[in-house]
Amino acid sequence: MIHPHNHTDSLILNAGEGRTYHCGGMTAVFKADENETNEKYSISEWWLEPKADGPGPHLHEENDEVFYVLEGTVSILIGQEWVQAEKGAFVRIPARTLHDFKNETEAKAGMLNFFIPGGFERNMPAIVRWFAENP
């Protein structure tokens, strides 16, 4: 789903607004896609239900990722090490670095994600489909 704005438009979204994708125990809310940032970055929120697994270990060949924990504590895999990132934590993961995230706590957790350069949102329909077929 492409947002109707482009990179020359101002964009204001309130809490909970954006393009929402349900992925099992995760919900992604995309705030700005590549067409809104001239392909420079994508911004999304990732919300994890209590005890929810994340996407699984993976890496991106050409993309850096930045995570900022908005709520709760998120376990984040960086390379071979799991770190506990609490509310307010900032994490930068360079391209070609194995990573994952999950919520091992009893409370909901959320992160703001910057995907640099943009374009990750193109993967979301296939990701949603995978989670629906693999509950």
C-alpha positions as MATLAB code, in Angstrom:
seq = 'MIHPHNHTDSLILNAGEGRTYHCGGMTAVFKADENETNEKYSISEWWLEPKADGPGPHLHEENDEVFYVLEGTVSILIGQEWVQAEKGAFVRIPARTLHDFKNETEAKAGMLNFFIPGGFERNMPAIVRWFAENP';
ca = [
       0.000    0.000    0.000;
       1.605    3.256   -1.104;
       0.822    6.322    0.929;
      -0.663    9.139   -1.167;
       2.006   11.689   -0.189;
       5.353   12.323   -1.827;
       8.701   13.632   -0.595;
       7.747   17.283   -1.109;
       4.668   17.019    1.150;
       4.691   17.625    4.892;
       3.374   14.609    6.755;
       1.631   14.631   10.127;
       0.312   11.411   11.651;
      -1.200   11.073   15.106;
      -0.596    8.175   17.462;
      -1.816    4.930   15.899;
      -2.033    6.389   12.391;
      -0.141    4.947    9.436;
      -0.244    1.809    7.331;
      -0.754   -1.103    9.726;
       0.436   -4.671    9.135;
      -0.329   -7.564   11.518;
       2.414  -10.180   11.739;
       1.529  -12.726   14.401;
       2.483  -11.235   17.769;
       3.946   -8.170   16.043;
       2.198   -5.177   14.548;
       4.043   -2.807   12.222;
       2.750    0.718   11.639;
       4.514    2.461    8.762;
       4.704    6.213    9.177;
       6.807    7.238    6.153;
       7.612    5.118    3.120;
      10.180    5.516    0.382;
       7.865    7.570   -1.837;
       7.468   10.076    1.030;
      11.220   10.335    1.703;
      12.598   10.287   -1.846;
      13.775    6.693   -1.131;
      16.168    7.903    1.614;
      14.540    6.026    4.526;
      11.388    4.343    5.820;
      10.042    4.877    9.336;
       7.830    2.417   11.172;
       6.742    1.427   14.656;
       7.026   -2.231   15.656;
       4.806   -3.338   18.545;
       5.321   -6.715   20.180;
       2.769   -8.452   22.348;
       4.005  -10.016   25.613;
       6.238  -13.056   24.951;
       6.126  -12.414   21.180;
       8.867  -13.598   18.873;
      10.177  -11.248   16.244;
      10.988  -11.793   12.585;
      13.809  -14.303   13.166;
      17.538  -13.771   12.609;
      18.247  -11.976    9.336;
      20.405   -9.292    7.751;
      20.057   -6.622    5.103;
      22.794   -6.402    2.472;
      22.427   -2.691    1.735;
      20.403   -1.216    4.600;
      21.272    0.149    8.021;
      18.599    0.023   10.705;
      18.067    2.235   13.710;
      15.762    1.245   16.574;
      14.558    3.470   19.408;
      12.607    1.719   22.171;
       9.315    3.515   22.797;
       7.846    1.248   25.455;
       8.875   -1.769   27.502;
      12.019   -3.859   27.051;
      12.980   -5.473   23.746;
      15.554   -8.248   23.394;
      17.666   -7.429   20.335;
      20.135   -9.772   18.656;
      23.156   -7.963   17.196;
      25.599  -10.349   15.571;
      25.779  -13.200   18.084;
      24.835  -11.209   21.206;
      21.387  -10.553   22.666;
      21.022   -7.202   24.441;
      18.142   -5.961   26.573;
      17.039   -2.584   25.240;
      14.790   -0.693   27.633;
      12.551    2.307   26.968;
      14.688    5.139   25.622;
      17.434    2.862   24.272;
      18.938    3.642   20.854;
      20.360    0.831   18.707;
      22.046    1.156   15.292;
      22.567   -1.995   13.245;
      24.838   -1.611   10.198;
      24.126   -3.331    6.886;
      25.212   -6.995    6.682;
      24.859   -7.474   10.472;
      22.789  -10.431   11.671;
      19.949   -9.201   13.897;
      16.555  -10.074   15.351;
      14.272   -8.805   18.089;
      11.621  -10.222   20.413;
       9.693   -9.426   23.558;
      10.532  -11.792   26.403;
       8.551   -9.822   28.984;
       4.965   -9.936   30.230;
       4.255   -6.397   28.954;
       3.754   -4.960   25.475;
       6.889   -3.431   23.936;
       7.411   -1.090   21.008;
      10.202    0.371   18.902;
      10.524    3.091   16.322;
      12.511    1.860   13.299;
      14.428    3.812   10.666;
      15.342    1.691    7.604;
      18.053    3.401    5.554;
      17.745    3.694    2.571;
      13.983    3.208    2.342;
      11.953    0.507    0.694;
      11.347   -2.079    3.423;
       7.602   -1.477    3.204;
       7.603   -3.275   -0.182;
       8.184   -6.518    1.768;
       5.239   -6.128    4.126;
       2.488   -7.883    2.107;
       4.674  -11.013    1.777;
       5.645  -10.849    5.466;
       1.997  -10.569    6.543;
       1.115  -13.510    4.288;
       3.968  -15.616    5.759;
       2.798  -14.981    9.325;
      -0.813  -15.796    8.385;
       0.306  -19.113    6.841;
       2.681  -19.945    9.738;
       0.873  -19.095   12.981;
];
